[in-house]
PDB file of C-alpha atoms in Angstrom:
ATOM      1  CA  LEU A   1    -105.100 106.400  45.585  1.00  0.00           C
ATOM      2  CA  LEU A   2    -104.237 110.088  45.125  1.00  0.00           C
ATOM      3  CA  PRO A   3    -107.899 111.275  45.155  1.00  0.00           C
ATOM      4  CA  LEU A   4    -108.454 109.247  48.313  1.00  0.00           C
ATOM      5  CA  LEU A   5    -105.424 110.850  49.914  1.00  0.00           C
ATOM      6  CA  PHE A   6    -106.629 114.332  48.915  1.00  0.00           C
ATOM      7  CA  ASN A   7    -110.120 113.748  50.338  1.00  0.00           C
ATOM      8  CA  PHE A   8    -108.717 112.348  53.571  1.00  0.00           C
ATOM      9  CA  ILE A   9    -106.411 115.332  54.096  1.00  0.00           C
ATOM     10  CA  VAL A  10    -109.326 117.716  53.490  1.00  0.00           C
ATOM     11  CA  LEU A  11    -111.494 115.878  56.024  1.00  0.00           C
ATOM     12  CA  PHE A  12    -108.762 115.289  58.598  1.00  0.00           C
ATOM     13  CA  PRO A  13    -106.065 117.955  58.045  1.00  0.00           C
ATOM     14  CA  LYS A  14    -104.615 117.479  61.521  1.00  0.00           C
ATOM     15  CA  GLU A  15    -104.493 113.677  61.497  1.00  0.00           C
ATOM     16  CA  PRO A  16    -102.823 112.584  58.230  1.00  0.00           C
ATOM     17  CA  GLU A  17    -101.199 109.613  59.980  1.00  0.00           C
ATOM     18  CA  ARG A  18    -104.604 107.908  60.122  1.00  0.00           C
ATOM     19  CA  PHE A  19    -104.426 107.492  56.361  1.00  0.00           C
ATOM     20  CA  LEU A  20    -101.786 104.793  56.807  1.00  0.00           C
ATOM     21  CA  PHE A  21    -104.416 102.448  58.193  1.00  0.00           C
ATOM     22  CA  LEU A  22    -106.408 102.729  54.962  1.00  0.00           C
ATOM     23  CA  LEU A  23    -103.530 101.432  52.879  1.00  0.00           C
ATOM     24  CA  ALA A  24    -103.016  97.770  52.114  1.00  0.00           C
ATOM     25  CA  PRO A  25    -100.358  96.183  54.382  1.00  0.00           C
ATOM     26  CA  HIS A  26     -97.946  95.740  51.469  1.00  0.00           C
ATOM     27  CA  CYS A  27     -98.129  99.454  50.691  1.00  0.00           C
ATOM     28  CA  ILE A  28     -96.856 100.484  54.116  1.00  0.00           C
ATOM     29  CA  SER A  29     -93.107 100.626  54.545  1.00  0.00           C
ATOM     30  CA  ARG A  30     -91.327  98.728  57.291  1.00  0.00           C
ATOM     31  CA  ARG A  31     -90.283 102.076  58.799  1.00  0.00           C
ATOM     32  CA  SER A  32     -93.904 103.281  58.860  1.00  0.00           C
ATOM     33  CA  ARG A  33     -95.119 100.076  60.520  1.00  0.00           C
ATOM     34  CA  LYS A  34     -92.395 100.411  63.133  1.00  0.00           C
ATOM     35  CA  ALA A  35     -93.418 104.031  63.781  1.00  0.00           C
ATOM     36  CA  LEU A  36     -97.004 102.866  64.304  1.00  0.00           C
ATOM     37  CA  GLY A  37     -95.878 100.405  66.936  1.00  0.00           C
ATOM     38  CA  GLU A  38     -96.201  97.236  64.872  1.00  0.00           C
ATOM     39  CA  ASN A  39     -93.738  94.496  65.782  1.00  0.00           C
ATOM     40  CA  THR A  40     -91.550  93.965  62.694  1.00  0.00           C
ATOM     41  CA  SER A  41     -88.920  91.712  64.271  1.00  0.00           C
ATOM     42  CA  HIS A  42     -88.647  88.045  63.366  1.00  0.00           C
ATOM     43  CA  ALA A  43     -88.444  85.478  66.138  1.00  0.00           C
ATOM     44  CA  MET A  44     -85.833  82.765  65.811  1.00  0.00           C
ATOM     45  CA  VAL A  45     -86.522  79.565  67.728  1.00  0.00           C
ATOM     46  CA  LEU A  46     -83.393  78.097  69.296  1.00  0.00           C
ATOM     47  CA  GLN A  47     -82.568  74.938  71.176  1.00  0.00           C
ATOM     48  CA  VAL A  48     -80.522  75.967  74.192  1.00  0.00           C
ATOM     49  CA  LEU A  49     -78.220  73.470  75.897  1.00  0.00           C
ATOM     50  CA  TYR A  50     -78.496  73.546  79.691  1.00  0.00           C
ATOM     51  CA  VAL A  51     -75.927  71.690  81.835  1.00  0.00           C
ATOM     52  CA  LYS A  52     -76.087  70.831  85.538  1.00  0.00           C
ATOM     53  CA  ALA A  53     -73.489  69.264  87.848  1.00  0.00           C
ATOM     54  CA  GLU A  54     -72.622  68.885  91.508  1.00  0.00           C
ATOM     55  CA  LEU A  55     -69.332  70.684  92.224  1.00  0.00           C
ATOM     56  CA  GLU A  56     -66.988  69.779  95.069  1.00  0.00           C
ATOM     57  CA  ASN A  57     -64.217  72.332  95.690  1.00  0.00           C
ATOM     58  CA  ILE A  58     -64.620  73.497  92.084  1.00  0.00           C
ATOM     59  CA  ALA A  59     -64.679  77.228  91.282  1.00  0.00           C
ATOM     60  CA  SER A  60     -65.587  76.929  87.616  1.00  0.00           C
ATOM     61  CA  ILE A  61     -66.055  74.786  84.519  1.00  0.00           C
ATOM     62  CA  THR A  62     -65.473  76.686  81.288  1.00  0.00           C
ATOM     63  CA  PHE A  63     -66.486  75.753  77.751  1.00  0.00           C
ATOM     64  CA  ALA A  64     -64.049  77.259  75.241  1.00  0.00           C
ATOM     65  CA  PRO A  65     -65.677  79.422  72.520  1.00  0.00           C
ATOM     66  CA  ASP A  66     -64.226  77.066  69.891  1.00  0.00           C
ATOM     67  CA  ALA A  67     -65.067  73.871  71.795  1.00  0.00           C
ATOM     68  CA  GLN A  68     -66.514  70.893  69.950  1.00  0.00           C
ATOM     69  CA  TYR A  69     -69.962  69.681  70.947  1.00  0.00           C
ATOM     70  CA  ARG A  70     -71.120  66.129  70.377  1.00  0.00           C
ATOM     71  CA  PHE A  71     -74.826  65.617  69.748  1.00  0.00           C
ATOM     72  CA  ASP A  72     -77.272  62.958  68.712  1.00  0.00           C
ATOM     73  CA  VAL A  73     -79.710  64.450  66.202  1.00  0.00           C
ATOM     74  CA  LYS A  74     -82.944  63.451  64.498  1.00  0.00           C
ATOM     75  CA  ASP A  75     -84.806  64.536  61.403  1.00  0.00           C
ATOM     76  CA  ALA A  76     -87.439  67.117  62.362  1.00  0.00           C
ATOM     77  CA  GLN A  77     -89.926  65.515  59.961  1.00  0.00           C
ATOM     78  CA  SER A  78     -89.336  61.810  60.648  1.00  0.00           C
ATOM     79  CA  ASP A  79     -87.790  59.305  63.050  1.00  0.00           C
ATOM     80  CA  GLU A  80     -84.469  59.167  61.198  1.00  0.00           C
ATOM     81  CA  ALA A  81     -81.591  59.846  63.557  1.00  0.00           C
ATOM     82  CA  LYS A  82     -77.819  60.080  63.658  1.00  0.00           C
ATOM     83  CA  GLN A  83     -75.556  59.642  66.664  1.00  0.00           C
ATOM     84  CA  GLY A  84     -72.230  61.223  67.468  1.00  0.00           C
ATOM     85  CA  VAL A  85     -72.386  64.382  65.366  1.00  0.00           C
ATOM     86  CA  PHE A  86     -69.542  66.811  66.146  1.00  0.00           C
ATOM     87  CA  VAL A  87     -70.126  70.542  65.669  1.00  0.00           C
ATOM     88  CA  CYS A  88     -67.924  73.558  66.321  1.00  0.00           C
ATOM     89  CA  ALA A  89     -68.537  77.304  66.173  1.00  0.00           C
ATOM     90  CA  ASP A  90     -65.317  77.815  64.189  1.00  0.00           C
ATOM     91  CA  GLU A  91     -66.403  75.529  61.357  1.00  0.00           C
ATOM     92  CA  ILE A  92     -68.278  77.000  58.387  1.00  0.00           C
ATOM     93  CA  ALA A  93     -70.582  74.975  56.158  1.00  0.00           C
ATOM     94  CA  GLU A  94     -71.968  76.488  52.971  1.00  0.00           C
ATOM     95  CA  ILE A  95     -75.001  75.233  51.081  1.00  0.00           C
ATOM     96  CA  ASP A  96     -75.491  75.630  47.330  1.00  0.00           C
ATOM     97  CA  GLY A  97     -78.263  78.085  46.567  1.00  0.00           C
ATOM     98  CA  SER A  98     -78.242  79.584  50.064  1.00  0.00           C
ATOM     99  CA  LYS A  99     -76.899  83.028  50.938  1.00  0.00           C
ATOM    100  CA  GLY A 100     -76.414  82.097  54.583  1.00  0.00           C
ATOM    101  CA  THR A 101     -73.513  80.357  56.270  1.00  0.00           C
ATOM    102  CA  PHE A 102     -73.852  77.653  58.877  1.00  0.00           C
ATOM    103  CA  ASN A 103     -71.633  75.811  61.337  1.00  0.00           C
ATOM    104  CA  PHE A 104     -72.889  72.382  60.313  1.00  0.00           C
ATOM    105  CA  ALA A 105     -74.877  70.840  57.469  1.00  0.00           C
ATOM    106  CA  MET A 106     -76.039  67.308  56.743  1.00  0.00           C
ATOM    107  CA  LYS A 107     -78.700  65.418  54.835  1.00  0.00           C
ATOM    108  CA  PHE A 108     -80.733  62.505  56.129  1.00  0.00           C
ATOM    109  CA  PRO A 109     -81.081  59.620  53.616  1.00  0.00           C
ATOM    110  CA  ASP A 110     -84.773  60.179  52.897  1.00  0.00           C
ATOM    111  CA  CYS A 111     -84.671  63.984  53.064  1.00  0.00           C
ATOM    112  CA  LYS A 112     -84.269  66.108  49.929  1.00  0.00           C
ATOM    113  CA  LYS A 113     -83.085  69.233  51.722  1.00  0.00           C
ATOM    114  CA  GLN A 114     -79.978  69.663  53.823  1.00  0.00           C
ATOM    115  CA  CYS A 115     -80.365  70.241  57.539  1.00  0.00           C
ATOM    116  CA  THR A 116     -78.299  72.950  59.195  1.00  0.00           C
ATOM    117  CA  LEU A 117     -77.120  74.048  62.622  1.00  0.00           C
ATOM    118  CA  THR A 118     -75.747  77.431  63.648  1.00  0.00           C
ATOM    119  CA  PHE A 119     -74.317  78.478  67.011  1.00  0.00           C
ATOM    120  CA  GLU A 120     -76.194  81.401  68.563  1.00  0.00           C
ATOM    121  CA  SER A 121     -75.210  83.036  71.845  1.00  0.00           C
ATOM    122  CA  VAL A 122     -78.249  84.525  73.581  1.00  0.00           C
ATOM    123  CA  LYS A 123     -77.690  87.891  75.229  1.00  0.00           C
ATOM    124  CA  ASN A 124     -78.348  87.909  78.975  1.00  0.00           C
ATOM    125  CA  LEU A 125     -78.928  84.139  78.944  1.00  0.00           C
ATOM    126  CA  THR A 126     -76.177  81.826  77.699  1.00  0.00           C
ATOM    127  CA  ARG A 127     -72.674  81.778  79.148  1.00  0.00           C
ATOM    128  CA  TYR A 128     -69.576  79.628  78.786  1.00  0.00           C
ATOM    129  CA  THR A 129     -68.877  79.146  82.488  1.00  0.00           C
ATOM    130  CA  ILE A 130     -70.504  77.111  85.251  1.00  0.00           C
ATOM    131  CA  GLU A 131     -69.486  78.585  88.616  1.00  0.00           C
ATOM    132  CA  ALA A 132     -69.407  77.262  92.173  1.00  0.00           C
ATOM    133  CA  ALA A 133     -72.708  78.983  92.980  1.00  0.00           C
ATOM    134  CA  ASP A 134     -74.320  77.066  90.100  1.00  0.00           C
ATOM    135  CA  SER A 135     -73.746  73.667  91.719  1.00  0.00           C
ATOM    136  CA  GLY A 136     -76.882  71.582  91.310  1.00  0.00           C
ATOM    137  CA  LYS A 137     -78.509  74.125  88.961  1.00  0.00           C
ATOM    138  CA  PHE A 138     -79.084  74.039  85.218  1.00  0.00           C
ATOM    139  CA  VAL A 139     -76.946  76.627  83.415  1.00  0.00           C
ATOM    140  CA  PRO A 140     -77.661  77.768  79.821  1.00  0.00           C
ATOM    141  CA  ILE A 141     -74.438  77.245  77.867  1.00  0.00           C
ATOM    142  CA  MET A 142     -75.185  77.826  74.182  1.00  0.00           C
ATOM    143  CA  GLY A 143     -78.087  78.266  71.777  1.00  0.00           C
ATOM    144  CA  PHE A 144     -78.399  76.442  68.465  1.00  0.00           C
ATOM    145  CA  ASP A 145     -80.457  77.491  65.457  1.00  0.00           C
ATOM    146  CA  CYS A 146     -81.510  74.126  64.027  1.00  0.00           C
ATOM    147  CA  ARG A 147     -83.183  73.924  60.615  1.00  0.00           C
ATOM    148  CA  GLY A 148     -84.594  70.537  59.664  1.00  0.00           C
ATOM    149  CA  LEU A 149     -83.078  68.685  62.604  1.00  0.00           C
ATOM    150  CA  GLU A 150     -83.512  68.423  66.357  1.00  0.00           C
ATOM    151  CA  LEU A 151     -80.897  67.904  69.068  1.00  0.00           C
ATOM    152  CA  THR A 152     -81.752  64.922  71.252  1.00  0.00           C
ATOM    153  CA  LYS A 153     -78.635  64.205  73.316  1.00  0.00           C
ATOM    154  CA  TRP A 154     -75.434  65.947  74.375  1.00  0.00           C
ATOM    155  CA  THR A 155     -72.314  63.942  75.201  1.00  0.00           C
ATOM    156  CA  PRO A 156     -69.399  65.701  76.967  1.00  0.00           C
ATOM    157  CA  THR A 157     -66.116  65.831  75.060  1.00  0.00           C
ATOM    158  CA  GLU A 158     -62.597  66.941  75.894  1.00  0.00           C
ATOM    159  CA  GLY A 159     -61.713  70.620  75.836  1.00  0.00           C
ATOM    160  CA  LEU A 160     -63.208  71.904  79.085  1.00  0.00           C
ATOM    161  CA  VAL A 161     -61.191  73.971  81.559  1.00  0.00           C
ATOM    162  CA  VAL A 162     -61.749  73.224  85.254  1.00  0.00           C
ATOM    163  CA  LYS A 163     -60.499  75.444  88.095  1.00  0.00           C
ATOM    164  CA  SER A 164     -60.450  74.562  91.795  1.00  0.00           C
ATOM    165  CA  THR A 165     -61.445  76.950  94.559  1.00  0.00           C
ATOM    166  CA  LYS A 166     -57.714  77.492  95.212  1.00  0.00           C
ATOM    167  CA  GLY A 167     -56.891  78.322  91.597  1.00  0.00           C
ATOM    168  CA  THR A 168     -55.493  75.038  90.312  1.00  0.00           C
ATOM    169  CA  VAL A 169     -56.373  74.649  86.634  1.00  0.00           C
ATOM    170  CA  TRP A 170     -56.925  71.480  84.618  1.00  0.00           C
ATOM    171  CA  GLU A 171     -57.178  71.898  80.858  1.00  0.00           C
ATOM    172  CA  ASP A 172     -58.627  69.736  78.112  1.00  0.00           C
ATOM    173  CA  VAL A 173     -60.924  67.950  80.579  1.00  0.00           C
ATOM    174  CA  ASP A 174     -63.449  65.376  79.334  1.00  0.00           C
ATOM    175  CA  LEU A 175     -66.334  64.952  81.757  1.00  0.00           C
ATOM    176  CA  GLY A 176     -67.687  61.998  79.800  1.00  0.00           C
ATOM    177  CA  VAL A 177     -64.850  59.530  80.434  1.00  0.00           C
ATOM    178  CA  ASP A 178     -66.147  58.202  83.761  1.00  0.00           C
ATOM    179  CA  PRO A 179     -69.934  57.981  84.284  1.00  0.00           C
ATOM    180  CA  ASP A 180     -69.380  58.259  88.037  1.00  0.00           C
ATOM    181  CA  GLY A 181     -67.794  61.677  87.670  1.00  0.00           C
ATOM    182  CA  TRP A 182     -64.515  63.536  87.312  1.00  0.00           C
ATOM    183  CA  PHE A 183     -62.097  63.574  90.271  1.00  0.00           C
ATOM    184  CA  GLU A 184     -58.662  65.078  90.932  1.00  0.00           C
ATOM    185  CA  TYR A 185     -56.476  66.105  93.857  1.00  0.00           C
ATOM    186  CA  CYS A 186     -55.691  69.778  94.448  1.00  0.00           C
ATOM    187  CA  GLU A 187     -52.341  70.242  96.195  1.00  0.00           C
ATOM    188  CA  LYS A 188     -53.045  73.900  96.961  1.00  0.00           C
ATOM    189  CA  LEU A 189     -56.254  72.914  98.708  1.00  0.00           C
ATOM    190  CA  GLY A 190     -54.930  69.713 100.204  1.00  0.00           C
ATOM    191  CA  GLU A 191     -58.188  67.956  99.293  1.00  0.00           C
ATOM    192  CA  SER A 192     -59.828  66.147  96.429  1.00  0.00           C
ATOM    193  CA  VAL A 193     -62.043  67.971  93.958  1.00  0.00           C
ATOM    194  CA  GLY A 194     -64.847  66.513  91.908  1.00  0.00           C
ATOM    195  CA  ILE A 195     -67.638  67.000  89.400  1.00  0.00           C
ATOM    196  CA  THR A 196     -70.512  64.545  89.655  1.00  0.00           C
ATOM    197  CA  GLU A 197     -74.150  64.002  88.670  1.00  0.00           C
ATOM    198  CA  LEU A 198     -73.679  65.637  85.284  1.00  0.00           C
ATOM    199  CA  GLU A 199     -76.988  66.220  83.497  1.00  0.00           C
ATOM    200  CA  PHE A 200     -78.212  68.097  80.450  1.00  0.00           C
ATOM    201  CA  GLU A 201     -81.446  69.233  78.867  1.00  0.00           C
ATOM    202  CA  PHE A 202     -82.564  71.240  75.864  1.00  0.00           C
ATOM    203  CA  ARG A 203     -84.970  74.137  76.234  1.00  0.00           C
ATOM    204  CA  THR A 204     -86.672  76.094  73.485  1.00  0.00           C
ATOM    205  CA  HIS A 205     -85.952  79.810  73.384  1.00  0.00           C
ATOM    206  CA  LYS A 206     -87.375  82.469  71.074  1.00  0.00           C
ATOM    207  CA  SER A 207     -84.801  85.076  70.162  1.00  0.00           C
ATOM    208  CA  SER A 208     -85.219  88.209  68.023  1.00  0.00           C
ATOM    209  CA  LYS A 209     -83.065  88.235  64.926  1.00  0.00           C
TER     210      LYS A 209
END
C-alpha cells in the first residue's frame, strides 16, 4: 500500500484526494466517506399513525406525551396476530443480549426472537395536537419503530384533552366509547360541540437515525 501511495503522489502531487478511491471501502474512514459526499446515514423505517376527524366547535384535540396507545399487531413474518396491545412512551422494556431500550417487547408463540416497538417523534412531521383547521384531514401523530411486528389497527383510549373554540377543556376523553362520535355542551359557546367520523391509517416513513 505504501509504494502505491508514493507512486500516486509522485504522479498526481496536486490531487492526493483521488487516492481514496483506490482504497478498498473498508479502508476508508467514515469521516473520509462523508467528506467525499457519500451518504453514511442509516434510514429507519417507521410506521406513522395518522388520525382524521370532523370537528364541530372544537379548537383542538391533544394527545398527551405519556398517553397510552392501543394497537392490534401482527407478526411481520407470519399471520400470527394479537389484539389490544397497550404501549406507552414512558414504559421501558429491556431485552437480554440487546444494548438498546424499547417501549414495548413481546414474543409471538411461533417466533424465536422478541418483537419490539419504540416511540419516535419525527421532526417537522408528527405532532400531538389536531387543530380546528385540520378538520377532515389526516394528521401525523406519532411514529413507531417496529421490529418484527406490524401495527394493523389503532383503537382510541382515554387520556385525550379536548378544547372548544371558546376555551372549555375536557380532560381524559375517550373517543372510542361511542362509535357515532363524542359530543358535549359548551356553556361558554352556548352550543354543542362534537368530534365525529374518526378514522386512522398507518403510513411508512423513512427517517434518518
